[in-house]
Coordinates of C-alpha atoms in Angstrom, one line a residue:
M1 CA -75.0 18.5 -181.6
P2 CA -78.3 17.7 -180.8
D3 CA -80.7 20.4 -181.0
P4 CA -80.8 22.0 -176.9
G5 CA -84.5 22.0 -175.3
P6 CA -87.5 20.7 -175.5
V7 CA -90.5 23.2 -176.5
G8 CA -91.8 25.4 -173.5
P9 CA -89.2 26.7 -170.7
A10 CA -88.1 24.4 -169.0
G11 CA -85.6 21.2 -169.5
P12 CA -81.2 22.2 -170.8
A13 CA -82.8 25.2 -172.4
G14 CA -81.9 27.1 -169.5
P15 CA -79.1 28.8 -168.5
S16 CA -76.7 25.9 -168.5
S17 CA -77.4 25.1 -172.3
S18 CA -75.5 28.6 -173.0
T19 CA -72.5 28.3 -174.4
S20 CA -69.3 30.5 -173.8
G21 CA -68.6 34.0 -175.8
P22 CA -66.0 33.8 -178.2
G23 CA -63.7 35.7 -175.3
G24 CA -64.2 32.5 -172.9
G25 CA -67.3 34.8 -171.0
A26 CA -70.3 34.0 -170.7
P27 CA -72.5 36.0 -173.5
Q28 CA -73.5 39.1 -173.0
R29 CA -77.9 38.8 -173.3
L30 CA -80.9 41.2 -174.2
R31 CA -83.3 41.8 -171.6
G32 CA -85.6 39.4 -171.6
G33 CA -89.5 38.7 -171.7
V34 CA -90.1 42.8 -171.6
L35 CA -92.3 42.6 -174.7
G36 CA -95.6 41.1 -175.3
M37 CA -96.5 39.7 -178.5
A38 CA -98.5 42.9 -179.9
D39 CA -95.1 44.9 -179.7
I40 CA -93.6 42.5 -181.3
A41 CA -96.7 42.3 -183.9
A42 CA -96.4 45.9 -183.9
A43 CA -93.3 46.1 -185.0
T44 CA -92.6 43.6 -187.6
M45 CA -95.7 45.7 -189.3
A46 CA -93.7 49.6 -188.7
N47 CA -91.3 47.1 -191.0
V48 CA -93.4 46.3 -193.5
G49 CA -93.9 50.4 -194.0
P50 CA -97.1 50.2 -195.7
A51 CA -97.1 53.5 -196.5
M52 CA -93.8 54.0 -197.8
S53 CA -94.0 50.1 -199.3
F54 CA -97.3 51.2 -201.3
F55 CA -96.3 54.7 -202.3
F56 CA -92.5 54.4 -203.4
G57 CA -93.7 50.4 -205.5
F58 CA -97.2 50.4 -206.0
A59 CA -97.0 52.3 -209.7
F60 CA -94.3 49.8 -211.2
L61 CA -95.8 47.1 -209.8
A62 CA -99.2 48.3 -211.8
T63 CA -98.1 49.1 -214.9
T64 CA -96.2 45.1 -214.0
A65 CA -99.3 43.7 -213.8
G66 CA -102.2 45.3 -214.8
V67 CA -105.9 46.8 -213.7
A68 CA -105.4 42.7 -211.6
S69 CA -102.1 44.2 -209.7
P70 CA -104.3 43.2 -206.4
L71 CA -104.1 39.7 -207.5
T72 CA -100.0 39.6 -206.9
I73 CA -101.2 40.8 -203.9
V74 CA -103.0 38.2 -202.7
A75 CA -100.1 35.8 -204.9
A76 CA -97.2 37.4 -202.4
G77 CA -99.2 37.1 -198.5
V78 CA -99.8 33.8 -200.0
A79 CA -95.9 33.8 -200.2
V80 CA -95.2 35.5 -196.8
A81 CA -96.9 33.1 -195.5
L82 CA -95.6 29.9 -196.4
F83 CA -91.7 31.9 -195.4
G84 CA -93.6 33.0 -192.3
N85 CA -95.2 29.0 -191.4
T86 CA -90.9 29.2 -191.8
L87 CA -90.2 31.3 -190.0
A88 CA -92.5 30.3 -186.8
E89 CA -92.0 26.2 -186.7
F90 CA -87.3 27.4 -186.4
S91 CA -89.0 29.6 -183.5
R92 CA -90.8 27.4 -181.5
A93 CA -88.7 24.8 -181.6
H94 CA -85.3 27.5 -181.1
P95 CA -86.2 30.7 -180.5
S96 CA -83.1 33.4 -181.3
A97 CA -82.6 36.3 -181.9
G98 CA -80.2 34.6 -184.3
S99 CA -83.1 34.0 -186.3
F100 CA -82.5 33.1 -189.4
T101 CA -78.7 32.4 -189.1
T102 CA -79.6 30.3 -186.0
F103 CA -81.8 28.0 -188.5
V104 CA -79.5 27.4 -191.1
G105 CA -76.7 27.0 -188.8
K106 CA -78.1 24.1 -187.0
T107 CA -79.0 22.4 -189.5
F108 CA -76.4 23.0 -191.8
G109 CA -73.3 23.2 -189.5
P110 CA -71.1 26.4 -188.8
V111 CA -70.1 27.6 -192.4
S112 CA -73.6 28.1 -193.3
A113 CA -74.2 30.1 -189.6
V114 CA -71.2 32.0 -190.9
T115 CA -71.7 32.5 -194.2
T116 CA -75.9 33.3 -194.1
A117 CA -75.1 35.2 -191.0
L118 CA -73.4 37.5 -193.4
L119 CA -75.7 37.1 -196.4
A120 CA -78.7 38.7 -194.0
G121 CA -75.8 41.4 -192.7
L122 CA -75.0 42.8 -196.2
G123 CA -78.2 42.2 -197.6
Y124 CA -80.9 44.2 -194.9
I125 CA -78.4 46.4 -193.8
I126 CA -78.8 47.2 -198.0
A127 CA -82.1 47.8 -197.9
M128 CA -82.3 49.5 -195.1
A129 CA -80.0 51.8 -196.7
S130 CA -83.5 52.8 -199.4
V131 CA -85.3 53.2 -196.3
I132 CA -82.5 55.9 -194.6
A133 CA -82.1 57.2 -198.0
I134 CA -86.4 57.6 -199.1
S135 CA -86.8 59.2 -195.4
G136 CA -85.2 62.3 -196.3
G137 CA -86.5 62.1 -199.9
F138 CA -89.9 62.2 -198.8
M139 CA -89.4 65.0 -196.1
Q140 CA -87.9 67.0 -198.7
I141 CA -90.9 66.9 -201.8
T142 CA -93.4 67.4 -198.6
L143 CA -91.8 70.0 -197.8
N144 CA -90.7 71.5 -200.6
H145 CA -94.6 70.8 -201.7
Y146 CA -96.3 72.8 -199.5
T147 CA -94.2 75.3 -198.2
G148 CA -91.2 75.4 -201.4
V149 CA -88.9 75.1 -198.8
D150 CA -85.1 72.6 -200.8
L151 CA -83.4 71.7 -198.5
P152 CA -81.0 68.7 -199.5
W153 CA -82.8 65.4 -198.4
I154 CA -79.8 64.1 -197.0
I155 CA -80.2 66.6 -194.6
W156 CA -83.4 65.3 -194.3
T157 CA -81.9 62.4 -193.8
L158 CA -79.7 61.6 -191.6
L159 CA -81.7 64.1 -189.0
L160 CA -84.5 61.6 -189.0
T161 CA -81.6 58.7 -188.4
G162 CA -79.8 60.3 -185.8
L163 CA -83.5 60.7 -184.2
A164 CA -83.8 56.5 -184.7
V165 CA -80.8 55.9 -183.4
V166 CA -81.3 58.5 -180.1
L167 CA -84.4 56.3 -179.6
M168 CA -83.3 52.5 -180.3
L169 CA -80.3 53.5 -178.4
R170 CA -82.6 54.1 -175.4
G171 CA -83.8 50.2 -174.9
I172 CA -86.0 48.2 -176.7
V173 CA -89.9 49.3 -174.7
V174 CA -89.0 53.1 -175.8
S175 CA -88.1 52.2 -179.5
T176 CA -90.8 49.2 -180.1
K177 CA -94.0 52.3 -178.2
W178 CA -92.4 54.5 -180.9
A179 CA -92.1 52.1 -183.8
G180 CA -95.8 51.2 -183.0
Y181 CA -97.3 54.7 -182.7
F182 CA -95.7 55.9 -185.9
F183 CA -97.7 53.3 -187.3
G184 CA -100.9 53.3 -186.5
V185 CA -100.6 56.8 -187.8
E186 CA -99.7 56.2 -190.7
M187 CA -102.7 52.7 -190.7
L188 CA -105.1 54.8 -189.8
V189 CA -104.1 57.4 -192.5
L190 CA -104.3 54.9 -196.0
V191 CA -107.8 54.1 -194.4
V192 CA -109.4 56.7 -194.4
V193 CA -107.7 57.7 -198.1
S194 CA -108.6 54.6 -199.5
V195 CA -112.3 54.0 -198.0
A196 CA -113.3 58.1 -199.6
T197 CA -111.7 57.0 -202.8
I198 CA -114.4 54.4 -203.0
V199 CA -117.0 55.7 -201.6
E200 CA -116.5 58.1 -203.6
H201 CA -116.5 56.5 -206.9
R202 CA -118.5 54.0 -205.9
G203 CA -121.2 54.3 -209.0
D204 CA -117.7 53.5 -210.8
L205 CA -117.0 50.5 -209.0
S206 CA -115.6 47.0 -210.4
V207 CA -114.7 43.6 -209.9
A208 CA -111.6 43.8 -212.9
P209 CA -108.8 44.7 -210.4
F210 CA -109.8 41.1 -209.3
L211 CA -110.3 39.3 -212.4
P212 CA -107.3 36.8 -213.4
S213 CA -108.7 38.2 -217.6
H214 CA -107.6 41.3 -216.9
L215 CA -103.5 40.9 -215.8
T216 CA -101.3 41.8 -218.0
H217 CA -100.1 39.0 -220.7
G218 CA -101.7 36.3 -218.2
V219 CA -99.6 34.3 -216.1
K220 CA -97.0 35.6 -217.4
G221 CA -98.3 39.7 -216.2
L222 CA -98.2 37.9 -212.1
A223 CA -95.1 36.2 -212.4
A224 CA -93.3 39.6 -213.2
G225 CA -95.7 42.1 -211.0
F226 CA -94.6 39.3 -207.9
P227 CA -91.4 40.4 -207.3
L228 CA -92.6 43.3 -206.1
A229 CA -95.4 42.5 -204.8
V230 CA -92.7 40.6 -201.5
Y231 CA -91.6 43.1 -201.5
L232 CA -94.1 45.4 -199.6
F233 CA -94.2 42.6 -197.3
I234 CA -90.4 43.3 -196.3
G235 CA -89.8 43.6 -192.6
W236 CA -92.4 40.6 -192.2
E237 CA -89.9 38.5 -190.3
N238 CA -89.4 41.4 -188.1
S239 CA -90.4 39.3 -184.6
A240 CA -87.9 36.9 -185.0
A241 CA -84.8 38.5 -184.2
L242 CA -86.8 39.8 -181.1
A243 CA -87.5 36.8 -179.8
E244 CA -85.3 37.6 -177.0
E245 CA -87.2 40.3 -175.3
T246 CA -90.6 38.5 -176.2
E247 CA -92.4 36.9 -173.3
N248 CA -93.2 33.3 -174.3
P249 CA -91.4 33.9 -177.8
R250 CA -92.0 30.1 -179.0
R251 CA -95.7 30.7 -178.8
N252 CA -95.7 34.7 -179.2
V253 CA -93.4 35.1 -182.6
G254 CA -95.7 33.0 -184.7
R255 CA -98.2 34.3 -183.4
A256 CA -97.3 37.7 -184.3
V257 CA -95.7 36.5 -188.3
F258 CA -99.3 35.0 -190.0
S259 CA -101.2 38.4 -187.7
S260 CA -98.8 40.4 -189.4
V261 CA -98.9 39.1 -192.5
A262 CA -102.6 38.0 -192.4
I263 CA -103.6 42.5 -191.3
M264 CA -101.0 43.4 -194.4
T265 CA -102.0 41.7 -197.2
V266 CA -106.2 42.2 -196.4
S267 CA -104.5 46.0 -195.8
Y268 CA -102.5 46.6 -199.6
I269 CA -105.5 44.9 -201.4
L270 CA -107.3 47.5 -200.0
F271 CA -105.2 49.9 -201.1
S272 CA -104.3 48.5 -204.5
Y273 CA -108.3 48.4 -205.5
A274 CA -108.1 52.3 -203.8
T275 CA -106.1 53.1 -206.0
V276 CA -106.2 51.4 -208.6
T277 CA -110.0 53.3 -208.7
G278 CA -108.5 56.9 -207.8
F279 CA -107.1 56.7 -211.2
G280 CA -110.4 54.9 -213.2
Y281 CA -108.6 51.9 -213.6
D282 CA -105.3 53.8 -216.2
V283 CA -102.9 51.6 -215.5
Q284 CA -101.0 54.5 -217.9
R285 CA -101.6 57.3 -216.0
L286 CA -101.4 55.7 -212.6
G287 CA -97.8 54.1 -213.9
D288 CA -96.5 58.1 -214.4
S289 CA -97.8 59.0 -211.4
P290 CA -94.6 58.9 -208.9
I291 CA -97.1 59.0 -206.3
P292 CA -99.7 57.0 -207.4
F293 CA -101.7 57.3 -204.2
V294 CA -100.5 60.5 -203.1
D295 CA -102.6 61.7 -205.8
V296 CA -105.4 60.2 -205.3
A297 CA -105.5 61.2 -201.7
R298 CA -105.4 64.4 -202.8
H299 CA -108.4 64.6 -206.0
T300 CA -110.1 62.4 -202.8
L301 CA -109.3 64.8 -200.2
G302 CA -108.2 68.2 -201.2
A303 CA -106.5 70.2 -199.3
L304 CA -106.4 67.6 -196.6
A305 CA -104.1 65.4 -199.0
I306 CA -101.1 66.8 -196.5
L307 CA -102.7 63.5 -194.2
A308 CA -101.3 61.5 -196.5
Y309 CA -98.1 62.9 -196.6
V310 CA -98.3 63.1 -193.0
G311 CA -98.8 58.6 -193.0
G312 CA -95.7 58.8 -194.9
L313 CA -93.4 60.4 -193.0
T314 CA -94.7 58.7 -190.1
S315 CA -94.0 55.3 -192.3
T316 CA -90.3 56.2 -192.6
L317 CA -89.4 57.4 -189.0
G318 CA -91.7 53.7 -188.4
V319 CA -89.4 51.7 -190.7
L320 CA -86.2 53.3 -189.7
I321 CA -86.7 52.3 -185.5
A322 CA -88.6 48.9 -186.4
G323 CA -85.7 47.6 -189.5
I324 CA -83.0 49.0 -187.4
N325 CA -84.5 47.5 -184.0
S326 CA -85.2 43.8 -185.9
Q327 CA -81.6 43.5 -188.1
A328 CA -79.4 45.0 -186.3
R329 CA -79.7 42.0 -183.6
L330 CA -79.2 39.5 -186.3
V331 CA -75.6 41.7 -186.3
F332 CA -74.8 41.4 -182.2
N333 CA -76.0 37.6 -182.4
A334 CA -73.6 37.4 -184.8
G335 CA -70.9 38.6 -183.0
R336 CA -71.8 37.4 -179.8
E337 CA -71.4 34.2 -181.3
G338 CA -68.1 34.6 -183.3
L339 CA -69.8 34.7 -186.0
L340 CA -68.7 37.7 -186.5
P341 CA -65.8 40.3 -185.2
S342 CA -66.7 40.0 -181.0
F343 CA -67.3 44.2 -181.1
F344 CA -70.6 43.7 -182.2
G345 CA -71.5 41.3 -179.2
Y346 CA -71.7 43.8 -176.9
V347 CA -74.7 44.4 -175.0
H348 CA -75.2 48.5 -173.0
P349 CA -75.3 47.1 -168.9
T350 CA -78.3 49.5 -167.6
R351 CA -80.9 49.4 -170.7
R352 CA -79.8 46.0 -172.3
T353 CA -79.1 46.8 -175.7
P354 CA -76.5 45.7 -178.3
N355 CA -75.4 49.4 -179.4
N356 CA -72.3 49.0 -181.3
A357 CA -74.2 47.0 -184.5
I358 CA -77.0 49.9 -183.8
V359 CA -74.8 52.0 -184.3
T360 CA -72.8 50.3 -187.0
F361 CA -75.4 48.9 -188.8
T362 CA -77.2 53.0 -189.2
V363 CA -72.8 53.9 -190.0
T364 CA -72.6 50.9 -193.1
A365 CA -76.3 51.5 -194.7
L366 CA -75.2 55.7 -194.5
L367 CA -72.0 54.7 -196.3
I368 CA -73.4 52.2 -198.8
I369 CA -76.3 55.8 -199.1
A370 CA -72.5 58.0 -199.6
G371 CA -70.8 55.3 -202.0
W372 CA -73.8 55.6 -204.6
G373 CA -74.1 59.0 -204.6
L374 CA -69.8 58.9 -205.3
G375 CA -70.9 57.2 -208.6
H376 CA -73.2 58.8 -209.9
L377 CA -71.0 62.6 -209.4
L378 CA -68.5 60.0 -211.0
G379 CA -70.4 57.7 -213.7
D380 CA -73.0 60.4 -215.4
G381 CA -72.0 63.8 -213.2
G382 CA -75.6 64.1 -211.5
Q383 CA -76.4 63.5 -208.3
M384 CA -78.6 60.8 -206.9
N385 CA -82.2 60.7 -207.1
P386 CA -83.8 59.2 -203.2
V387 CA -86.5 57.9 -205.1
V388 CA -84.7 56.1 -207.3
F389 CA -82.2 55.1 -205.5
F390 CA -84.5 52.7 -203.2
A391 CA -85.7 51.2 -206.4
E392 CA -81.6 50.3 -207.3
S393 CA -80.5 49.6 -203.5
S394 CA -83.2 47.5 -202.3
S395 CA -83.7 45.6 -205.1
L396 CA -79.9 44.5 -204.9
G397 CA -80.2 44.0 -200.5
A398 CA -83.9 41.9 -201.9
I399 CA -81.8 39.1 -203.7
L400 CA -79.1 38.8 -200.8
I401 CA -82.4 38.2 -198.0
L402 CA -83.9 35.9 -201.4
L403 CA -80.8 34.2 -200.9
V404 CA -81.8 33.4 -196.2
Y405 CA -85.5 32.4 -197.6
L406 CA -84.1 29.9 -199.8
A407 CA -81.6 28.5 -196.9
S408 CA -84.0 28.3 -194.1
N409 CA -87.0 26.4 -196.6
I410 CA -84.7 23.6 -197.5
A411 CA -83.6 23.3 -193.5
L412 CA -86.8 23.8 -192.2
P413 CA -87.6 19.3 -192.5
L414 CA -83.9 18.6 -192.0
Y415 CA -83.7 20.3 -188.7
Y416 CA -86.9 18.8 -187.6
R417 CA -86.3 15.3 -189.1
R418 CA -82.4 15.5 -187.3
Y419 CA -83.8 16.8 -183.8
R420 CA -86.9 17.4 -183.6
P421 CA -87.9 13.6 -185.9
Q422 CA -91.5 13.5 -182.3
E423 CA -92.7 16.5 -183.7
F424 CA -92.0 16.0 -187.8
R425 CA -95.4 16.6 -189.6
I426 CA -94.8 16.6 -194.2
V427 CA -97.5 19.3 -194.1
R428 CA -95.6 22.0 -191.8
H429 CA -92.2 20.4 -191.6
V430 CA -91.5 19.5 -195.3
A431 CA -94.7 20.6 -198.3
L432 CA -95.2 23.8 -196.7
P433 CA -91.3 24.7 -196.8
A434 CA -91.3 23.6 -200.3
V435 CA -93.8 24.9 -201.9
G436 CA -92.5 27.8 -200.5
A437 CA -88.8 27.2 -201.7
L438 CA -90.4 27.4 -204.9
A439 CA -91.7 31.0 -204.5
V440 CA -88.5 32.1 -203.9
L441 CA -87.4 31.4 -206.6
V442 CA -90.0 33.1 -208.6
P443 CA -88.6 36.9 -207.2
L444 CA -84.6 35.3 -207.9
Y445 CA -85.4 35.1 -211.1
Y446 CA -86.9 37.7 -212.5
L447 CA -84.3 39.5 -210.0
A448 CA -81.3 37.7 -211.8
K449 CA -83.0 37.2 -215.8
P450 CA -80.5 38.9 -217.9
G451 CA -81.0 41.7 -220.3
Q452 CA -82.1 44.1 -216.8
P453 CA -80.9 48.5 -217.4
A454 CA -77.4 49.3 -215.6
P455 CA -77.0 48.7 -212.6
Y456 CA -79.5 45.9 -212.6
S457 CA -77.9 44.1 -214.3
W458 CA -74.2 44.1 -212.5
F459 CA -76.8 43.1 -209.1
P460 CA -76.9 39.3 -210.1
Y461 CA -73.3 39.4 -209.9
A462 CA -72.6 41.2 -206.7
A463 CA -74.7 38.7 -205.0
L464 CA -73.4 36.3 -206.2
A465 CA -69.2 37.5 -204.9
T466 CA -70.8 38.3 -201.9
L467 CA -72.0 34.7 -201.3
V468 CA -68.4 33.2 -202.8
A469 CA -67.4 35.5 -200.5
A470 CA -69.2 34.9 -197.7
V471 CA -68.9 31.0 -197.7
C472 CA -64.8 30.9 -198.2
Y473 CA -64.4 33.6 -194.9
A474 CA -66.4 31.2 -193.3
T475 CA -64.6 28.3 -194.0
L476 CA -61.7 30.5 -193.0
L477 CA -62.7 31.0 -189.7
V478 CA -63.9 27.7 -188.5
R479 CA -60.8 26.0 -189.2
R480 CA -60.1 28.3 -187.5
D481 CA -62.2 28.2 -184.6
P482 CA -63.6 24.4 -183.9
G483 CA -65.0 26.1 -181.4
L484 CA -67.9 27.3 -183.2
A485 CA -69.9 24.7 -184.2
E486 CA -70.9 25.1 -180.5
R487 CA -71.6 28.3 -179.6
V488 CA -74.7 28.8 -183.4
G489 CA -77.6 28.9 -181.6
S490 CA -76.0 28.1 -178.3
V491 CA -77.6 31.4 -176.0
V492 CA -81.8 30.5 -176.5
A493 CA -83.9 33.3 -175.8
D494 CA -85.6 31.7 -173.1
A495 CA -83.4 31.1 -171.1
E496 CA -83.6 32.8 -167.4

């Protein structure tokens, strides 16, 4: 099947290139061209949620990699930029709200498209469940610290999630603006605390955090910390799923990806250096802290450390809005094209928002939290800790998401060689995705290697079972619906 449309808005990428939906009618479309490059870049960085990710991820990263843990962030930033090249090249050729599902499906066929839709959808829902839980957990921590009020975290989780869903259902412009505002607050707090910490410890500053000799166990320590550092960037792919609502997505999606990755890399290096410095380069003490950055803020700012808590709260809200917004659109597009039930392909007639996909995505994540909590009650008789759940749920979701990254990197050279040979370039379409694929294998290995404690020990088997089930379902669906092959990627984002 030829690729629909050349680079640029003209040609077959217009309405005539969109085949009918699974029910025989024209596929429903989102509101086109209402977001600019700055909007989707801000939404992407809000989805990354630097405060939330750094607050709850850096202690383990520093314990694993040592004083030179900022070097793992540099390595992760390079790796994510390689992933970004793959996403940008696909989006330049075939922008779609389906993102990875469309890109893999256009390359390998409808079975791979359905499989990718299931893996990506479930992986993002599981990962987002960790964010939903920690939003309430961090609210509980904050209020208990400052007021002594100790309401159960699940109450705050339901309230904050409900607020985020209301904003998303009001429309992509409104919700994206709010995600951007929340991101602006958290970044301001993070930068202020980091700079203040470095200034306060200016007499003890050292280059040790940037010396490979200070990595725990050398390259092995770098590799062990690499998956944790990569997870700090999860959400970098947000802008691709917003392509249909973005002005000139063929150009702006790539720009948003690379600018977001660059800003996040530099920011994480600053935050990690300030944190290691604030703890006097004592990795053991840093690792024992539940939230190291908050402890640094308390020591540096005193009573003004409340700003760090505010940054954490705005971060979780920004991730809730930006993450569900983009990831639910993958589910929506899969429903629109018939890869998933058509129920998910519904668009609100006025606001042009994928309401069914947004609500179902959120409710499924809440059910995962409930099921996980029930497992704790039946297993060890204790209540689920949202901070522990954040690490567990995000790890399982990351395995499925990394499989999708891997498939996309493998697909890029084949796609360009087959559909766009005149634009095929060895570096952009072979060398960079090949290195990107190798970079994906490192965190996959450390997330799936044997000998890990429960529940991490069974995550690889759960991921494998999900992959097998997805392939079986995809095979049966394609046999029942031969027209599926024509609908994969049929709705081009910049079609008028």
